[in-house]
């Protein structure tokens, strides 16, 4: 039925290895699919000096389960978190270990962008042309219809803060 190392689903291993049931057989309700809760909550740990691109998928296993492969995955992909998890003694501590994560890794932006494309600091930088910023921000902040005529004399000596549209709006106010 199963190979030497394969076995059926063991409920106690959910807490022992940090697993989540994902699929059940529709007819028998037996568990046929599991996922790694470490992958879901924290993502995989980056290996320093690795030549391969980091994987961002959630590890899953299907029936029959090889718990030795699951344990190897935890040791290799989540070594830091796995060590902390193993130090927890009670099953309630182990269950709350995953509930204390503010945003699951798979729901974060980092999960959808490989680390190599974001650089070492994991930041996204947008290069927006000055004219675009001046037009958008200038028009939002310096609408001539929102200005009083009382400030026209005071603003006459000041340089416009933004160029393009803001400068044009400031000049219109001065020459009314």
mmCIF file of N, CA and C in Angstrom, residues 6-72:
data_model
loop_
_atom_site.group_PDB
_atom_site.id
_atom_site.type_symbol
_atom_site.label_atom_id
_atom_site.label_comp_id
_atom_site.label_asym_id
_atom_site.label_seq_id
_atom_site.Cartn_x
_atom_site.Cartn_y
_atom_site.Cartn_z
ATOM 1 N N UNK A 6 6.678 6.011 3.537
ATOM 2 C CA UNK A 6 5.406 6.709 3.385
ATOM 3 C C UNK A 6 4.420 6.257 4.442
ATOM 4 N N UNK A 7 3.519 7.170 4.777
ATOM 5 C CA UNK A 7 2.473 6.801 5.727
ATOM 6 C C UNK A 7 1.224 7.600 5.417
ATOM 7 N N UNK A 8 0.159 7.222 6.054
ATOM 8 C CA UNK A 8 -1.081 7.959 5.939
ATOM 9 C C UNK A 8 -1.011 9.203 6.808
ATOM 10 N N UNK A 9 -2.088 9.926 6.843
ATOM 11 C CA UNK A 9 -2.158 11.167 7.618
ATOM 12 C C UNK A 9 -2.201 10.851 9.103
ATOM 13 N N UNK A 10 -1.382 11.570 9.879
ATOM 14 C CA UNK A 10 -1.372 11.455 11.337
ATOM 15 C C UNK A 10 -1.673 12.846 11.896
ATOM 16 N N UNK A 11 -2.824 13.005 12.560
ATOM 17 C CA UNK A 11 -3.266 14.317 13.038
ATOM 18 C C UNK A 11 -2.264 14.970 13.976
ATOM 19 N N UNK A 12 -1.607 14.198 14.828
ATOM 20 C CA UNK A 12 -0.636 14.762 15.775
ATOM 21 C C UNK A 12 0.528 15.450 15.052
ATOM 22 N N UNK A 13 0.795 15.048 13.830
ATOM 23 C CA UNK A 13 1.892 15.653 13.090
ATOM 24 C C UNK A 13 1.578 17.070 12.602
ATOM 25 N N UNK A 14 0.310 17.466 12.603
ATOM 26 C CA UNK A 14 -0.039 18.846 12.246
ATOM 27 C C UNK A 14 0.665 19.817 13.182
ATOM 28 N N UNK A 15 0.552 19.557 14.474
ATOM 29 C CA UNK A 15 1.177 20.423 15.466
ATOM 30 C C UNK A 15 2.675 20.148 15.544
ATOM 31 N N UNK A 16 3.065 18.907 15.441
ATOM 32 C CA UNK A 16 4.486 18.544 15.545
ATOM 33 C C UNK A 16 5.331 19.220 14.460
ATOM 34 N N UNK A 17 4.825 19.245 13.212
ATOM 35 C CA UNK A 17 5.579 19.795 12.093
ATOM 36 C C UNK A 17 5.049 21.133 11.576
ATOM 37 N N UNK A 18 3.997 21.650 12.161
ATOM 38 C CA UNK A 18 3.434 22.913 11.689
ATOM 39 C C UNK A 18 2.793 22.779 10.324
ATOM 40 N N UNK A 19 1.842 21.861 10.193
ATOM 41 C CA UNK A 19 1.195 21.583 8.911
ATOM 42 C C UNK A 19 -0.251 22.063 8.916
ATOM 43 N N UNK A 20 -0.762 22.323 7.739
ATOM 44 C CA UNK A 20 -2.155 22.739 7.565
ATOM 45 C C UNK A 20 -2.809 21.812 6.552
ATOM 46 N N UNK A 21 -3.962 21.279 6.902
ATOM 47 C CA UNK A 21 -4.714 20.415 5.981
ATOM 48 C C UNK A 21 -5.319 21.302 4.903
ATOM 49 N N UNK A 22 -5.078 20.929 3.647
ATOM 50 C CA UNK A 22 -5.601 21.724 2.534
ATOM 51 C C UNK A 22 -6.608 20.984 1.670
ATOM 52 N N UNK A 23 -6.507 19.665 1.600
ATOM 53 C CA UNK A 23 -7.421 18.898 0.758
ATOM 54 C C UNK A 23 -7.865 17.624 1.469
ATOM 55 N N UNK A 24 -9.122 17.302 1.263
ATOM 56 C CA UNK A 24 -9.690 16.045 1.765
ATOM 57 C C UNK A 24 -10.364 15.327 0.610
ATOM 58 N N UNK A 25 -10.368 14.017 0.697
ATOM 59 C CA UNK A 25 -11.071 13.210 -0.305
ATOM 60 C C UNK A 25 -12.560 13.480 -0.141
ATOM 61 N N UNK A 26 -13.252 13.847 -1.211
ATOM 62 C CA UNK A 26 -14.679 14.188 -1.089
ATOM 63 C C UNK A 26 -15.552 13.020 -0.622
ATOM 64 N N UNK A 27 -15.164 11.798 -0.945
ATOM 65 C CA UNK A 27 -15.995 10.652 -0.564
ATOM 66 C C UNK A 27 -15.685 10.162 0.843
ATOM 67 N N UNK A 28 -14.410 10.026 1.167
ATOM 68 C CA UNK A 28 -14.042 9.438 2.457
ATOM 69 C C UNK A 28 -13.671 10.466 3.520
ATOM 70 N N UNK A 29 -13.480 11.727 3.146
ATOM 71 C CA UNK A 29 -13.038 12.803 4.044
ATOM 72 C C UNK A 29 -11.637 12.581 4.604
ATOM 73 N N UNK A 30 -10.870 11.675 4.021
ATOM 74 C CA UNK A 30 -9.486 11.481 4.452
ATOM 75 C C UNK A 30 -8.627 12.616 3.920
ATOM 76 N N UNK A 31 -7.621 12.973 4.690
ATOM 77 C CA UNK A 31 -6.717 14.052 4.296
ATOM 78 C C UNK A 31 -5.829 13.571 3.151
ATOM 79 N N UNK A 32 -5.801 14.362 2.070
ATOM 80 C CA UNK A 32 -4.959 14.002 0.923
ATOM 81 C C UNK A 32 -3.981 15.119 0.564
ATOM 82 N N UNK A 33 -4.054 16.271 1.251
ATOM 83 C CA UNK A 33 -3.153 17.385 0.956
ATOM 84 C C UNK A 33 -2.801 18.184 2.192
ATOM 85 N N UNK A 34 -1.518 18.524 2.323
ATOM 86 C CA UNK A 34 -1.019 19.328 3.443
ATOM 87 C C UNK A 34 -0.177 20.472 2.902
ATOM 88 N N UNK A 35 -0.093 21.560 3.670
ATOM 89 C CA UNK A 35 0.798 22.659 3.346
ATOM 90 C C UNK A 35 1.620 23.022 4.567
ATOM 91 N N UNK A 36 2.793 23.599 4.314
ATOM 92 C CA UNK A 36 3.709 24.027 5.367
ATOM 93 C C UNK A 36 3.244 25.382 5.913
ATOM 94 N N UNK A 37 2.930 25.427 7.207
ATOM 95 C CA UNK A 37 2.486 26.683 7.809
ATOM 96 C C UNK A 37 3.640 27.673 7.961
ATOM 97 N N UNK A 38 4.880 27.186 7.982
ATOM 98 C CA UNK A 38 6.040 28.081 8.022
ATOM 99 C C UNK A 38 6.132 28.869 6.716
ATOM 100 N N UNK A 39 5.899 28.195 5.589
ATOM 101 C CA UNK A 39 5.902 28.877 4.288
ATOM 102 C C UNK A 39 4.779 29.910 4.225
ATOM 103 N N UNK A 40 3.615 29.553 4.751
ATOM 104 C CA UNK A 40 2.464 30.450 4.717
ATOM 105 C C UNK A 40 2.719 31.685 5.566
ATOM 106 N N UNK A 41 3.236 31.488 6.794
ATOM 107 C CA UNK A 41 3.377 32.586 7.742
ATOM 108 C C UNK A 41 4.643 33.413 7.533
ATOM 109 N N UNK A 42 5.768 32.759 7.237
ATOM 110 C CA UNK A 42 7.053 33.455 7.230
ATOM 111 C C UNK A 42 7.753 33.470 5.874
ATOM 112 N N UNK A 43 7.347 32.617 4.969
ATOM 113 C CA UNK A 43 8.086 32.465 3.728
ATOM 114 C C UNK A 43 9.350 31.664 3.977
ATOM 115 N N UNK A 44 10.069 31.395 2.927
ATOM 116 C CA UNK A 44 11.303 30.622 3.073
ATOM 117 C C UNK A 44 12.444 31.550 3.435
ATOM 118 N N UNK A 45 13.364 31.055 4.257
ATOM 119 C CA UNK A 45 14.517 31.849 4.650
ATOM 120 C C UNK A 45 15.484 31.929 3.483
ATOM 121 N N UNK A 46 16.074 33.095 3.303
ATOM 122 C CA UNK A 46 17.022 33.281 2.208
ATOM 123 C C UNK A 46 18.358 32.670 2.585
ATOM 124 N N UNK A 47 18.943 31.997 1.632
ATOM 125 C CA UNK A 47 20.258 31.404 1.845
ATOM 126 C C UNK A 47 21.312 32.363 1.307
ATOM 127 N N UNK A 48 22.235 32.757 2.174
ATOM 128 C CA UNK A 48 23.288 33.676 1.782
ATOM 129 C C UNK A 48 24.234 32.970 0.819
ATOM 130 N N UNK A 49 24.531 33.633 -0.282
ATOM 131 C CA UNK A 49 25.450 33.079 -1.268
ATOM 132 C C UNK A 49 24.844 32.055 -2.199
ATOM 133 N N UNK A 50 23.539 31.895 -2.166
ATOM 134 C CA UNK A 50 22.892 30.922 -3.042
ATOM 135 C C UNK A 50 22.939 31.395 -4.492
ATOM 136 N N UNK A 51 23.190 30.474 -5.395
ATOM 137 C CA UNK A 51 23.251 30.817 -6.809
ATOM 138 C C UNK A 51 21.886 30.726 -7.479
ATOM 139 N N UNK A 52 20.959 30.100 -6.809
ATOM 140 C CA UNK A 52 19.622 29.942 -7.382
ATOM 141 C C UNK A 52 18.684 31.030 -6.868
ATOM 142 N N UNK A 53 17.685 31.295 -7.661
ATOM 143 C CA UNK A 53 16.671 32.266 -7.290
ATOM 144 C C UNK A 53 15.829 31.706 -6.153
ATOM 145 N N UNK A 54 15.505 32.551 -5.183
ATOM 146 C CA UNK A 54 14.711 32.107 -4.038
ATOM 147 C C UNK A 54 13.301 31.722 -4.481
ATOM 148 N N UNK A 55 12.791 30.636 -3.925
ATOM 149 C CA UNK A 55 11.443 30.154 -4.225
ATOM 150 C C UNK A 55 10.465 30.834 -3.274
ATOM 151 N N UNK A 56 9.344 31.296 -3.792
ATOM 152 C CA UNK A 56 8.362 31.971 -2.948
ATOM 153 C C UNK A 56 7.064 31.185 -2.809
ATOM 154 N N UNK A 57 6.999 29.990 -3.373
ATOM 155 C CA UNK A 57 5.772 29.200 -3.290
ATOM 156 C C UNK A 57 5.644 28.539 -1.928
ATOM 157 N N UNK A 58 4.437 28.168 -1.591
ATOM 158 C CA UNK A 58 4.160 27.452 -0.350
ATOM 159 C C UNK A 58 4.316 25.956 -0.629
ATOM 160 N N UNK A 59 5.123 25.302 0.182
ATOM 161 C CA UNK A 59 5.379 23.868 -0.003
ATOM 162 C C UNK A 59 4.141 23.066 0.376
ATOM 163 N N UNK A 60 3.793 22.121 -0.457
ATOM 164 C CA UNK A 60 2.657 21.252 -0.196
ATOM 165 C C UNK A 60 3.035 19.798 -0.421
ATOM 166 N N UNK A 61 2.303 18.901 0.212
ATOM 167 C CA UNK A 61 2.532 17.471 0.066
ATOM 168 C C UNK A 61 1.192 16.784 -0.143
ATOM 169 N N UNK A 62 1.226 15.735 -0.930
ATOM 170 C CA UNK A 62 0.001 14.977 -1.156
ATOM 171 C C UNK A 62 0.177 13.544 -0.643
ATOM 172 N N UNK A 63 -0.935 12.916 -0.421
ATOM 173 C CA UNK A 63 -0.993 11.559 0.122
ATOM 174 C C UNK A 63 -0.340 10.568 -0.832
ATOM 175 N N UNK A 64 0.430 9.605 -0.422
ATOM 176 C CA UNK A 64 0.880 9.279 0.930
ATOM 177 C C UNK A 64 2.001 10.234 1.366
ATOM 178 N N UNK A 65 2.036 10.548 2.654
ATOM 179 C CA UNK A 65 2.955 11.544 3.184
ATOM 180 C C UNK A 65 4.258 10.909 3.633
ATOM 181 N N UNK A 66 5.341 11.611 3.350
ATOM 182 C CA UNK A 66 6.653 11.187 3.834
ATOM 183 C C UNK A 66 7.110 12.241 4.830
ATOM 184 N N UNK A 67 6.935 11.931 6.098
ATOM 185 C CA UNK A 67 7.247 12.898 7.142
ATOM 186 C C UNK A 67 8.742 13.175 7.238
ATOM 187 N N UNK A 68 9.583 12.272 6.738
ATOM 188 C CA UNK A 68 11.019 12.559 6.688
ATOM 189 C C UNK A 68 11.311 13.679 5.681
ATOM 190 N N UNK A 69 10.574 13.705 4.564
ATOM 191 C CA UNK A 69 10.725 14.802 3.599
ATOM 192 C C UNK A 69 10.213 16.125 4.170
ATOM 193 N N UNK A 70 9.150 16.051 4.933
ATOM 194 C CA UNK A 70 8.603 17.258 5.561
ATOM 195 C C UNK A 70 9.612 17.824 6.547
ATOM 196 N N UNK A 71 10.207 16.957 7.347
ATOM 197 C CA UNK A 71 11.200 17.408 8.318
ATOM 198 C C UNK A 71 12.436 17.980 7.615
ATOM 199 N N UNK A 72 12.871 17.369 6.519
ATOM 200 C CA UNK A 72 13.990 17.916 5.739
ATOM 201 C C UNK A 72 13.660 19.309 5.202
#
